[in-house]
Amino acid sequence: MSFFRDKVVLVTGSSDGIGRAAAVLFAKAGARVTVTGRSEQKLTVTKSECVAAGAKADNILELAGDVTDQQFIEKLVQGTVDKFGRLDVLVNNAGAAIIDFSGKNGLDIPIDVFDNTMDLNVRSVVLISQLAIPHLEKTQGAIVNVSSIVSSLFTCSQPYYPMSKTCLDQLTVQMAGTLIKKGIRVNSVNPGIIRTNFIAAAGLPSEYAKQFYDKADDKESTQIPLGKCGVPDDIAKIIVFLADRSQSEIIVGQRIVADGGSLLKNNLLSADI
């Protein structure tokens, strides 16, 4: 019997991309899943894919809303527990790069872009985790945060997104050290380039997104040593693994990089890769 049989999983940002792929894998493993995002239409697609993977329709809860809205977050956690009676796994996947299109770079970018970025990528994670912890303590559950390899990189053009992911990495460590005493394991996965709608969602042209991913998938490119970028299912598998106590119980407070070797290229001694 699957570890996730009848367990309850809440995946934020699950209307598309990595979040949707994770929700489908959890559903396939027998979990009851709450999916959430801002688009009701996309959430309907996520639910249908969960059902196609073997879940009962009544075991998938759809709640559309914005995770930066505290009232919605409260509704999200309470609605999950009200419907399913428990919470075993929280996947903090919702996040985005908020791009400033004024032409400014670095710290010249207006502070409201910083505020909105941190609100979505960090503050919302703190808030939803605070609400989920009492329920996760009862089930000896797990939290998986979805960060990014950009937390380790320098960018002069749009610095606030990498800053927010660095904060999320540190939040993972601090939560892990505190919550393991309550029996809750916390880890994160830090993806590299994954073929999703991330770039389009940031407001960049679809043609730019296509060129970006096509370049990453070029085996002659030196961007990714593996020779290709990842797909949402690659990261979803890691999320499910980190949430599965029967497989990963000894992993606590770790940030699992999944980037096809991209970070190796940022080592000054890696010229031969």
PDB file of C-alpha atoms in Angstrom:
ATOM      1  CA  MET A   1       0.000   0.000   0.000  1.00  0.00           C
ATOM      2  CA  SER A   2       1.271   3.462  -0.891  1.00  0.00           C
ATOM      3  CA  PHE A   3       2.560   5.652   1.934  1.00  0.00           C
ATOM      4  CA  PHE A   4       0.154   8.365   0.789  1.00  0.00           C
ATOM      5  CA  ARG A   5      -2.989   6.234   0.792  1.00  0.00           C
ATOM      6  CA  ASP A   6      -5.699   8.371   2.477  1.00  0.00           C
ATOM      7  CA  LYS A   7      -3.196  11.034   3.516  1.00  0.00           C
ATOM      8  CA  VAL A   8      -4.011  14.679   2.813  1.00  0.00           C
ATOM      9  CA  VAL A   9      -1.767  16.953   0.773  1.00  0.00           C
ATOM     10  CA  LEU A  10      -2.110  20.684   0.123  1.00  0.00           C
ATOM     11  CA  VAL A  11      -0.192  21.986  -2.909  1.00  0.00           C
ATOM     12  CA  THR A  12      -0.111  25.740  -3.495  1.00  0.00           C
ATOM     13  CA  GLY A  13       0.340  27.026  -7.022  1.00  0.00           C
ATOM     14  CA  SER A  14      -1.063  23.801  -8.408  1.00  0.00           C
ATOM     15  CA  SER A  15      -3.046  25.215 -11.303  1.00  0.00           C
ATOM     16  CA  ASP A  16      -0.142  24.580 -13.663  1.00  0.00           C
ATOM     17  CA  GLY A  17       3.494  23.572 -14.002  1.00  0.00           C
ATOM     18  CA  ILE A  18       5.373  21.966 -11.117  1.00  0.00           C
ATOM     19  CA  GLY A  19       2.458  22.321  -8.701  1.00  0.00           C
ATOM     20  CA  ARG A  20       0.054  20.569 -11.049  1.00  0.00           C
ATOM     21  CA  ALA A  21       2.531  17.762 -11.714  1.00  0.00           C
ATOM     22  CA  ALA A  22       3.048  17.274  -7.963  1.00  0.00           C
ATOM     23  CA  ALA A  23      -0.697  17.217  -7.279  1.00  0.00           C
ATOM     24  CA  VAL A  24      -1.187  14.556  -9.952  1.00  0.00           C
ATOM     25  CA  LEU A  25       1.598  12.359  -8.549  1.00  0.00           C
ATOM     26  CA  PHE A  26       0.227  12.634  -5.018  1.00  0.00           C
ATOM     27  CA  ALA A  27      -3.241  11.764  -6.309  1.00  0.00           C
ATOM     28  CA  LYS A  28      -1.846   8.808  -8.231  1.00  0.00           C
ATOM     29  CA  ALA A  29      -0.226   7.590  -4.999  1.00  0.00           C
ATOM     30  CA  GLY A  30      -3.594   7.597  -3.233  1.00  0.00           C
ATOM     31  CA  ALA A  31      -3.534  10.960  -1.462  1.00  0.00           C
ATOM     32  CA  ARG A  32      -6.463  13.285  -1.054  1.00  0.00           C
ATOM     33  CA  VAL A  33      -5.296  16.586  -2.486  1.00  0.00           C
ATOM     34  CA  THR A  34      -6.209  20.254  -2.213  1.00  0.00           C
ATOM     35  CA  VAL A  35      -5.229  22.155  -5.345  1.00  0.00           C
ATOM     36  CA  THR A  36      -5.144  25.915  -5.426  1.00  0.00           C
ATOM     37  CA  GLY A  37      -4.229  28.801  -7.696  1.00  0.00           C
ATOM     38  CA  ARG A  38      -5.747  31.974  -9.045  1.00  0.00           C
ATOM     39  CA  SER A  39      -7.367  30.440 -12.142  1.00  0.00           C
ATOM     40  CA  GLU A  40     -10.495  28.343 -11.595  1.00  0.00           C
ATOM     41  CA  GLN A  41     -10.289  27.136 -15.192  1.00  0.00           C
ATOM     42  CA  LYS A  42      -6.736  25.837 -14.771  1.00  0.00           C
ATOM     43  CA  LEU A  43      -7.616  24.213 -11.449  1.00  0.00           C
ATOM     44  CA  THR A  44     -10.373  22.298 -13.220  1.00  0.00           C
ATOM     45  CA  VAL A  45      -7.737  20.911 -15.583  1.00  0.00           C
ATOM     46  CA  THR A  46      -5.532  19.945 -12.633  1.00  0.00           C
ATOM     47  CA  LYS A  47      -8.417  18.142 -10.977  1.00  0.00           C
ATOM     48  CA  SER A  48      -9.277  16.273 -14.170  1.00  0.00           C
ATOM     49  CA  GLU A  49      -5.651  15.117 -14.473  1.00  0.00           C
ATOM     50  CA  CYS A  50      -5.698  13.939 -10.855  1.00  0.00           C
ATOM     51  CA  VAL A  51      -8.855  11.948 -11.541  1.00  0.00           C
ATOM     52  CA  ALA A  52      -7.330  10.518 -14.718  1.00  0.00           C
ATOM     53  CA  ALA A  53      -4.385   9.414 -12.576  1.00  0.00           C
ATOM     54  CA  GLY A  54      -6.724   7.349 -10.416  1.00  0.00           C
ATOM     55  CA  ALA A  55      -8.105   9.698  -7.764  1.00  0.00           C
ATOM     56  CA  LYS A  56     -11.775   9.886  -6.887  1.00  0.00           C
ATOM     57  CA  ALA A  57     -13.250  13.250  -7.826  1.00  0.00           C
ATOM     58  CA  ASP A  58     -14.429  13.790  -4.245  1.00  0.00           C
ATOM     59  CA  ASN A  59     -10.842  13.364  -3.028  1.00  0.00           C
ATOM     60  CA  ILE A  60      -9.674  16.472  -4.905  1.00  0.00           C
ATOM     61  CA  LEU A  61     -10.587  19.859  -3.415  1.00  0.00           C
ATOM     62  CA  GLU A  62     -10.290  22.949  -5.623  1.00  0.00           C
ATOM     63  CA  LEU A  63      -9.953  26.337  -3.961  1.00  0.00           C
ATOM     64  CA  ALA A  64      -9.189  29.313  -6.191  1.00  0.00           C
ATOM     65  CA  GLY A  65      -7.564  32.377  -4.704  1.00  0.00           C
ATOM     66  CA  ASP A  66      -4.427  34.402  -4.063  1.00  0.00           C
ATOM     67  CA  VAL A  67      -1.962  33.121  -1.441  1.00  0.00           C
ATOM     68  CA  THR A  68      -0.932  36.694  -0.640  1.00  0.00           C
ATOM     69  CA  ASP A  69      -4.447  37.207   0.769  1.00  0.00           C
ATOM     70  CA  GLN A  70      -4.348  36.160   4.424  1.00  0.00           C
ATOM     71  CA  GLN A  71      -8.094  35.543   4.561  1.00  0.00           C
ATOM     72  CA  PHE A  72      -7.801  33.179   1.614  1.00  0.00           C
ATOM     73  CA  ILE A  73      -4.885  31.331   3.209  1.00  0.00           C
ATOM     74  CA  GLU A  74      -6.961  30.802   6.344  1.00  0.00           C
ATOM     75  CA  LYS A  75      -9.811  29.510   4.182  1.00  0.00           C
ATOM     76  CA  LEU A  76      -7.403  27.253   2.305  1.00  0.00           C
ATOM     77  CA  VAL A  77      -6.000  25.469   5.354  1.00  0.00           C
ATOM     78  CA  GLN A  78      -9.283  25.304   7.250  1.00  0.00           C
ATOM     79  CA  GLY A  79     -11.195  24.202   4.160  1.00  0.00           C
ATOM     80  CA  THR A  80      -8.747  21.349   3.632  1.00  0.00           C
ATOM     81  CA  VAL A  81      -9.054  20.149   7.231  1.00  0.00           C
ATOM     82  CA  ASP A  82     -12.829  20.576   7.232  1.00  0.00           C
ATOM     83  CA  LYS A  83     -13.223  18.427   4.135  1.00  0.00           C
ATOM     84  CA  PHE A  84     -10.620  15.750   4.767  1.00  0.00           C
ATOM     85  CA  GLY A  85     -10.241  15.818   8.557  1.00  0.00           C
ATOM     86  CA  ARG A  86      -6.455  16.181   8.618  1.00  0.00           C
ATOM     87  CA  LEU A  87      -3.359  17.525   6.887  1.00  0.00           C
ATOM     88  CA  ASP A  88      -0.239  15.438   6.257  1.00  0.00           C
ATOM     89  CA  VAL A  89       1.790  17.392   3.696  1.00  0.00           C
ATOM     90  CA  LEU A  90       2.108  21.062   2.777  1.00  0.00           C
ATOM     91  CA  VAL A  91       3.846  21.871  -0.497  1.00  0.00           C
ATOM     92  CA  ASN A  92       4.699  25.578  -0.718  1.00  0.00           C
ATOM     93  CA  ASN A  93       5.041  25.835  -4.480  1.00  0.00           C
ATOM     94  CA  ALA A  94       3.282  29.130  -5.288  1.00  0.00           C
ATOM     95  CA  GLY A  95       5.738  31.802  -6.372  1.00  0.00           C
ATOM     96  CA  ALA A  96       6.754  34.004  -9.260  1.00  0.00           C
ATOM     97  CA  ALA A  97       9.276  36.436 -10.635  1.00  0.00           C
ATOM     98  CA  ILE A  98       7.683  39.875 -10.701  1.00  0.00           C
ATOM     99  CA  ILE A  99       9.418  41.720 -13.498  1.00  0.00           C
ATOM    100  CA  ASP A 100       9.803  45.492 -13.664  1.00  0.00           C
ATOM    101  CA  PHE A 101       9.455  46.623 -17.282  1.00  0.00           C
ATOM    102  CA  SER A 102      10.538  50.228 -16.767  1.00  0.00           C
ATOM    103  CA  GLY A 103      14.060  49.467 -17.946  1.00  0.00           C
ATOM    104  CA  LYS A 104      15.584  49.921 -14.494  1.00  0.00           C
ATOM    105  CA  ASN A 105      18.008  47.369 -13.075  1.00  0.00           C
ATOM    106  CA  GLY A 106      19.275  46.279  -9.672  1.00  0.00           C
ATOM    107  CA  LEU A 107      18.274  48.375  -6.698  1.00  0.00           C
ATOM    108  CA  ASP A 108      16.940  51.091  -8.998  1.00  0.00           C
ATOM    109  CA  ILE A 109      13.851  48.909  -9.437  1.00  0.00           C
ATOM    110  CA  PRO A 110      10.980  50.411  -7.375  1.00  0.00           C
ATOM    111  CA  ILE A 111      10.502  49.134  -3.843  1.00  0.00           C
ATOM    112  CA  ASP A 112       6.922  48.063  -4.549  1.00  0.00           C
ATOM    113  CA  VAL A 113       8.319  45.324  -6.827  1.00  0.00           C
ATOM    114  CA  PHE A 114      10.437  44.153  -3.892  1.00  0.00           C
ATOM    115  CA  ASP A 115       7.433  44.242  -1.567  1.00  0.00           C
ATOM    116  CA  ASN A 116       5.217  42.259  -3.953  1.00  0.00           C
ATOM    117  CA  THR A 117       7.952  39.705  -4.624  1.00  0.00           C
ATOM    118  CA  MET A 118       8.657  39.078  -0.952  1.00  0.00           C
ATOM    119  CA  ASP A 119       4.950  39.018  -0.156  1.00  0.00           C
ATOM    120  CA  LEU A 120       4.345  36.203  -2.641  1.00  0.00           C
ATOM    121  CA  ASN A 121       7.537  34.179  -2.360  1.00  0.00           C
ATOM    122  CA  VAL A 122       8.263  34.472   1.376  1.00  0.00           C
ATOM    123  CA  ARG A 123       5.533  36.054   3.490  1.00  0.00           C
ATOM    124  CA  SER A 124       2.784  33.813   2.127  1.00  0.00           C
ATOM    125  CA  VAL A 125       4.902  30.740   2.902  1.00  0.00           C
ATOM    126  CA  VAL A 126       5.372  31.875   6.504  1.00  0.00           C
ATOM    127  CA  LEU A 127       1.659  32.536   6.938  1.00  0.00           C
ATOM    128  CA  ILE A 128       0.378  29.291   5.472  1.00  0.00           C
ATOM    129  CA  SER A 129       3.015  27.292   7.329  1.00  0.00           C
ATOM    130  CA  GLN A 130       2.012  28.897  10.632  1.00  0.00           C
ATOM    131  CA  LEU A 131      -1.579  27.813  10.020  1.00  0.00           C
ATOM    132  CA  ALA A 132      -0.628  24.318   8.878  1.00  0.00           C
ATOM    133  CA  ILE A 133       1.837  23.448  11.656  1.00  0.00           C
ATOM    134  CA  PRO A 134      -0.737  22.494  14.338  1.00  0.00           C
ATOM    135  CA  HIS A 135      -2.340  20.036  11.896  1.00  0.00           C
ATOM    136  CA  LEU A 136       0.975  18.674  10.635  1.00  0.00           C
ATOM    137  CA  GLU A 137       2.128  18.070  14.199  1.00  0.00           C
ATOM    138  CA  LYS A 138      -0.840  15.776  14.759  1.00  0.00           C
ATOM    139  CA  THR A 139       0.042  13.692  11.694  1.00  0.00           C
ATOM    140  CA  GLN A 140       3.852  13.896  11.997  1.00  0.00           C
ATOM    141  CA  GLY A 141       3.746  15.367   8.531  1.00  0.00           C
ATOM    142  CA  ALA A 142       6.062  17.204   6.159  1.00  0.00           C
ATOM    143  CA  ILE A 143       6.580  20.568   4.485  1.00  0.00           C
ATOM    144  CA  VAL A 144       8.271  20.828   1.104  1.00  0.00           C
ATOM    145  CA  ASN A 145       9.197  24.299  -0.136  1.00  0.00           C
ATOM    146  CA  VAL A 146       9.896  24.950  -3.816  1.00  0.00           C
ATOM    147  CA  SER A 147      12.813  27.353  -4.135  1.00  0.00           C
ATOM    148  CA  SER A 148      15.234  27.898  -7.031  1.00  0.00           C
ATOM    149  CA  ILE A 149      18.908  27.727  -7.921  1.00  0.00           C
ATOM    150  CA  VAL A 150      18.785  31.492  -8.440  1.00  0.00           C
ATOM    151  CA  SER A 151      19.063  31.792  -4.655  1.00  0.00           C
ATOM    152  CA  SER A 152      22.777  31.088  -5.201  1.00  0.00           C
ATOM    153  CA  LEU A 153      23.336  33.288  -8.250  1.00  0.00           C
ATOM    154  CA  PHE A 154      24.082  36.913  -9.032  1.00  0.00           C
ATOM    155  CA  THR A 155      21.828  38.936 -11.295  1.00  0.00           C
ATOM    156  CA  CYS A 156      22.144  42.657 -11.947  1.00  0.00           C
ATOM    157  CA  SER A 157      18.860  42.971 -13.812  1.00  0.00           C
ATOM    158  CA  GLN A 158      16.122  41.641 -11.520  1.00  0.00           C
ATOM    159  CA  PRO A 159      17.605  41.003  -8.041  1.00  0.00           C
ATOM    160  CA  TYR A 160      14.460  40.763  -5.937  1.00  0.00           C
ATOM    161  CA  TYR A 161      13.410  37.303  -7.113  1.00  0.00           C
ATOM    162  CA  PRO A 162      16.788  35.702  -6.242  1.00  0.00           C
ATOM    163  CA  MET A 163      16.708  37.557  -2.908  1.00  0.00           C
ATOM    164  CA  SER A 164      13.287  36.101  -2.137  1.00  0.00           C
ATOM    165  CA  LYS A 165      14.447  32.570  -2.911  1.00  0.00           C
ATOM    166  CA  THR A 166      17.500  33.029  -0.680  1.00  0.00           C
ATOM    167  CA  CYS A 167      15.094  34.014   2.104  1.00  0.00           C
ATOM    168  CA  LEU A 168      13.021  30.923   1.354  1.00  0.00           C
ATOM    169  CA  ASP A 169      16.118  28.714   1.629  1.00  0.00           C
ATOM    170  CA  GLN A 170      16.906  30.157   5.027  1.00  0.00           C
ATOM    171  CA  LEU A 171      13.265  29.791   6.047  1.00  0.00           C
ATOM    172  CA  THR A 172      13.507  26.100   5.152  1.00  0.00           C
ATOM    173  CA  VAL A 173      16.526  25.687   7.435  1.00  0.00           C
ATOM    174  CA  GLN A 174      14.967  27.579  10.339  1.00  0.00           C
ATOM    175  CA  MET A 175      11.650  25.749  10.044  1.00  0.00           C
ATOM    176  CA  ALA A 176      13.394  22.392   9.797  1.00  0.00           C
ATOM    177  CA  GLY A 177      15.415  22.942  12.956  1.00  0.00           C
ATOM    178  CA  THR A 178      12.400  24.070  14.937  1.00  0.00           C
ATOM    179  CA  LEU A 179       9.715  21.754  13.613  1.00  0.00           C
ATOM    180  CA  ILE A 180      11.636  18.486  13.723  1.00  0.00           C
ATOM    181  CA  LYS A 181      11.082  18.663  17.483  1.00  0.00           C
ATOM    182  CA  LYS A 182       7.370  18.479  16.682  1.00  0.00           C
ATOM    183  CA  GLY A 183       7.909  15.543  14.330  1.00  0.00           C
ATOM    184  CA  ILE A 184       7.500  17.658  11.186  1.00  0.00           C
ATOM    185  CA  ARG A 185      10.159  17.315   8.490  1.00  0.00           C
ATOM    186  CA  VAL A 186      10.932  20.340   6.320  1.00  0.00           C
ATOM    187  CA  ASN A 187      12.994  20.335   3.129  1.00  0.00           C
ATOM    188  CA  SER A 188      13.089  22.182  -0.162  1.00  0.00           C
ATOM    189  CA  VAL A 189      13.793  21.452  -3.788  1.00  0.00           C
ATOM    190  CA  ASN A 190      15.685  24.063  -5.793  1.00  0.00           C
ATOM    191  CA  PRO A 191      14.984  23.622  -9.508  1.00  0.00           C
ATOM    192  CA  GLY A 192      17.101  24.944 -12.318  1.00  0.00           C
ATOM    193  CA  ILE A 193      15.590  25.591 -15.727  1.00  0.00           C
ATOM    194  CA  ILE A 194      12.269  23.742 -15.952  1.00  0.00           C
ATOM    195  CA  ARG A 195      10.039  23.991 -19.026  1.00  0.00           C
ATOM    196  CA  THR A 196       6.910  25.604 -17.573  1.00  0.00           C
ATOM    197  CA  ASN A 197       4.902  28.775 -18.188  1.00  0.00           C
ATOM    198  CA  PHE A 198       7.106  30.596 -15.633  1.00  0.00           C
ATOM    199  CA  ILE A 199       8.526  33.070 -18.149  1.00  0.00           C
ATOM    200  CA  ALA A 200       5.172  33.827 -19.752  1.00  0.00           C
ATOM    201  CA  ALA A 201       3.617  34.286 -16.294  1.00  0.00           C
ATOM    202  CA  ALA A 202       6.276  36.906 -15.573  1.00  0.00           C
ATOM    203  CA  GLY A 203       4.925  38.889 -18.516  1.00  0.00           C
ATOM    204  CA  LEU A 204       7.654  38.207 -21.050  1.00  0.00           C
ATOM    205  CA  PRO A 205       6.737  37.470 -24.694  1.00  0.00           C
ATOM    206  CA  SER A 206       5.952  33.868 -25.616  1.00  0.00           C
ATOM    207  CA  GLU A 207       8.601  33.977 -28.356  1.00  0.00           C
ATOM    208  CA  TYR A 208      11.240  34.888 -25.777  1.00  0.00           C
ATOM    209  CA  ALA A 209      10.129  31.965 -23.606  1.00  0.00           C
ATOM    210  CA  LYS A 210      10.340  29.578 -26.559  1.00  0.00           C
ATOM    211  CA  GLN A 211      13.843  30.740 -27.455  1.00  0.00           C
ATOM    212  CA  PHE A 212      14.958  30.495 -23.820  1.00  0.00           C
ATOM    213  CA  TYR A 213      13.794  26.909 -23.366  1.00  0.00           C
ATOM    214  CA  ASP A 214      14.925  25.824 -26.831  1.00  0.00           C
ATOM    215  CA  LYS A 215      18.419  27.117 -26.055  1.00  0.00           C
ATOM    216  CA  ALA A 216      18.406  25.242 -22.733  1.00  0.00           C
ATOM    217  CA  ASP A 217      17.400  22.052 -24.558  1.00  0.00           C
ATOM    218  CA  ASP A 218      20.203  22.395 -27.105  1.00  0.00           C
ATOM    219  CA  LYS A 219      22.701  19.618 -26.405  1.00  0.00           C
ATOM    220  CA  GLU A 220      25.447  21.796 -27.897  1.00  0.00           C
ATOM    221  CA  SER A 221      24.723  24.547 -25.388  1.00  0.00           C
ATOM    222  CA  THR A 222      26.993  24.902 -22.378  1.00  0.00           C
ATOM    223  CA  GLN A 223      24.137  26.241 -20.242  1.00  0.00           C
ATOM    224  CA  ILE A 224      23.166  22.869 -18.746  1.00  0.00           C
ATOM    225  CA  PRO A 225      25.815  20.130 -18.564  1.00  0.00           C
ATOM    226  CA  LEU A 226      23.111  17.448 -18.757  1.00  0.00           C
ATOM    227  CA  GLY A 227      22.191  18.758 -22.190  1.00  0.00           C
ATOM    228  CA  LYS A 228      18.527  19.502 -21.540  1.00  0.00           C
ATOM    229  CA  CYS A 229      16.264  21.392 -19.186  1.00  0.00           C
ATOM    230  CA  GLY A 230      13.843  19.651 -16.863  1.00  0.00           C
ATOM    231  CA  VAL A 231      10.081  19.226 -17.041  1.00  0.00           C
ATOM    232  CA  PRO A 232       7.568  19.648 -14.189  1.00  0.00           C
ATOM    233  CA  ASP A 233       7.368  15.915 -13.526  1.00  0.00           C
ATOM    234  CA  ASP A 234      11.113  15.849 -12.752  1.00  0.00           C
ATOM    235  CA  ILE A 235      10.601  18.205  -9.808  1.00  0.00           C
ATOM    236  CA  ALA A 236       7.281  16.671  -8.788  1.00  0.00           C
ATOM    237  CA  LYS A 237       8.989  13.315  -8.240  1.00  0.00           C
ATOM    238  CA  ILE A 238      11.462  14.944  -5.853  1.00  0.00           C
ATOM    239  CA  ILE A 239       8.665  16.711  -3.975  1.00  0.00           C
ATOM    240  CA  VAL A 240       6.790  13.437  -3.491  1.00  0.00           C
ATOM    241  CA  PHE A 241       9.999  11.710  -2.382  1.00  0.00           C
ATOM    242  CA  LEU A 242      10.756  14.394   0.210  1.00  0.00           C
ATOM    243  CA  ALA A 243       7.195  14.169   1.557  1.00  0.00           C
ATOM    244  CA  ASP A 244       7.326  10.370   1.843  1.00  0.00           C
ATOM    245  CA  ARG A 245       8.568   9.518   5.340  1.00  0.00           C
ATOM    246  CA  SER A 246       8.954   5.873   4.371  1.00  0.00           C
ATOM    247  CA  GLN A 247      11.532   6.870   1.734  1.00  0.00           C
ATOM    248  CA  SER A 248      13.189  10.044   3.039  1.00  0.00           C
ATOM    249  CA  GLU A 249      12.704  10.166   6.806  1.00  0.00           C
ATOM    250  CA  ILE A 250      16.373  10.868   7.467  1.00  0.00           C
ATOM    251  CA  ILE A 251      16.421  13.907   5.149  1.00  0.00           C
ATOM    252  CA  VAL A 252      15.733  17.038   7.217  1.00  0.00           C
ATOM    253  CA  GLY A 253      16.491  20.681   6.459  1.00  0.00           C
ATOM    254  CA  GLN A 254      18.019  20.021   3.051  1.00  0.00           C
ATOM    255  CA  ARG A 255      17.811  22.027  -0.146  1.00  0.00           C
ATOM    256  CA  ILE A 256      17.868  19.532  -2.988  1.00  0.00           C
ATOM    257  CA  VAL A 257      19.246  21.098  -6.175  1.00  0.00           C
ATOM    258  CA  ALA A 258      17.748  19.706  -9.393  1.00  0.00           C
ATOM    259  CA  ASP A 259      19.316  21.640 -12.243  1.00  0.00           C
ATOM    260  CA  GLY A 260      21.018  19.249 -14.657  1.00  0.00           C
ATOM    261  CA  GLY A 261      24.369  20.498 -13.397  1.00  0.00           C
ATOM    262  CA  SER A 262      23.825  24.207 -14.047  1.00  0.00           C
ATOM    263  CA  LEU A 263      25.356  25.357 -10.775  1.00  0.00           C
ATOM    264  CA  LEU A 264      28.567  23.561 -11.702  1.00  0.00           C
ATOM    265  CA  LYS A 265      29.006  26.216 -14.373  1.00  0.00           C
ATOM    266  CA  ASN A 266      29.201  28.910 -11.694  1.00  0.00           C
ATOM    267  CA  ASN A 267      32.329  27.460 -10.139  1.00  0.00           C
ATOM    268  CA  LEU A 268      35.451  29.306 -11.290  1.00  0.00           C
ATOM    269  CA  LEU A 269      37.244  25.958 -11.497  1.00  0.00           C
ATOM    270  CA  SER A 270      34.665  24.337 -13.798  1.00  0.00           C
ATOM    271  CA  ALA A 271      35.985  25.615 -17.113  1.00  0.00           C
ATOM    272  CA  ASP A 272      36.170  22.132 -18.602  1.00  0.00           C
ATOM    273  CA  ILE A 273      32.483  21.238 -18.070  1.00  0.00           C
TER     274      ILE A 273
END
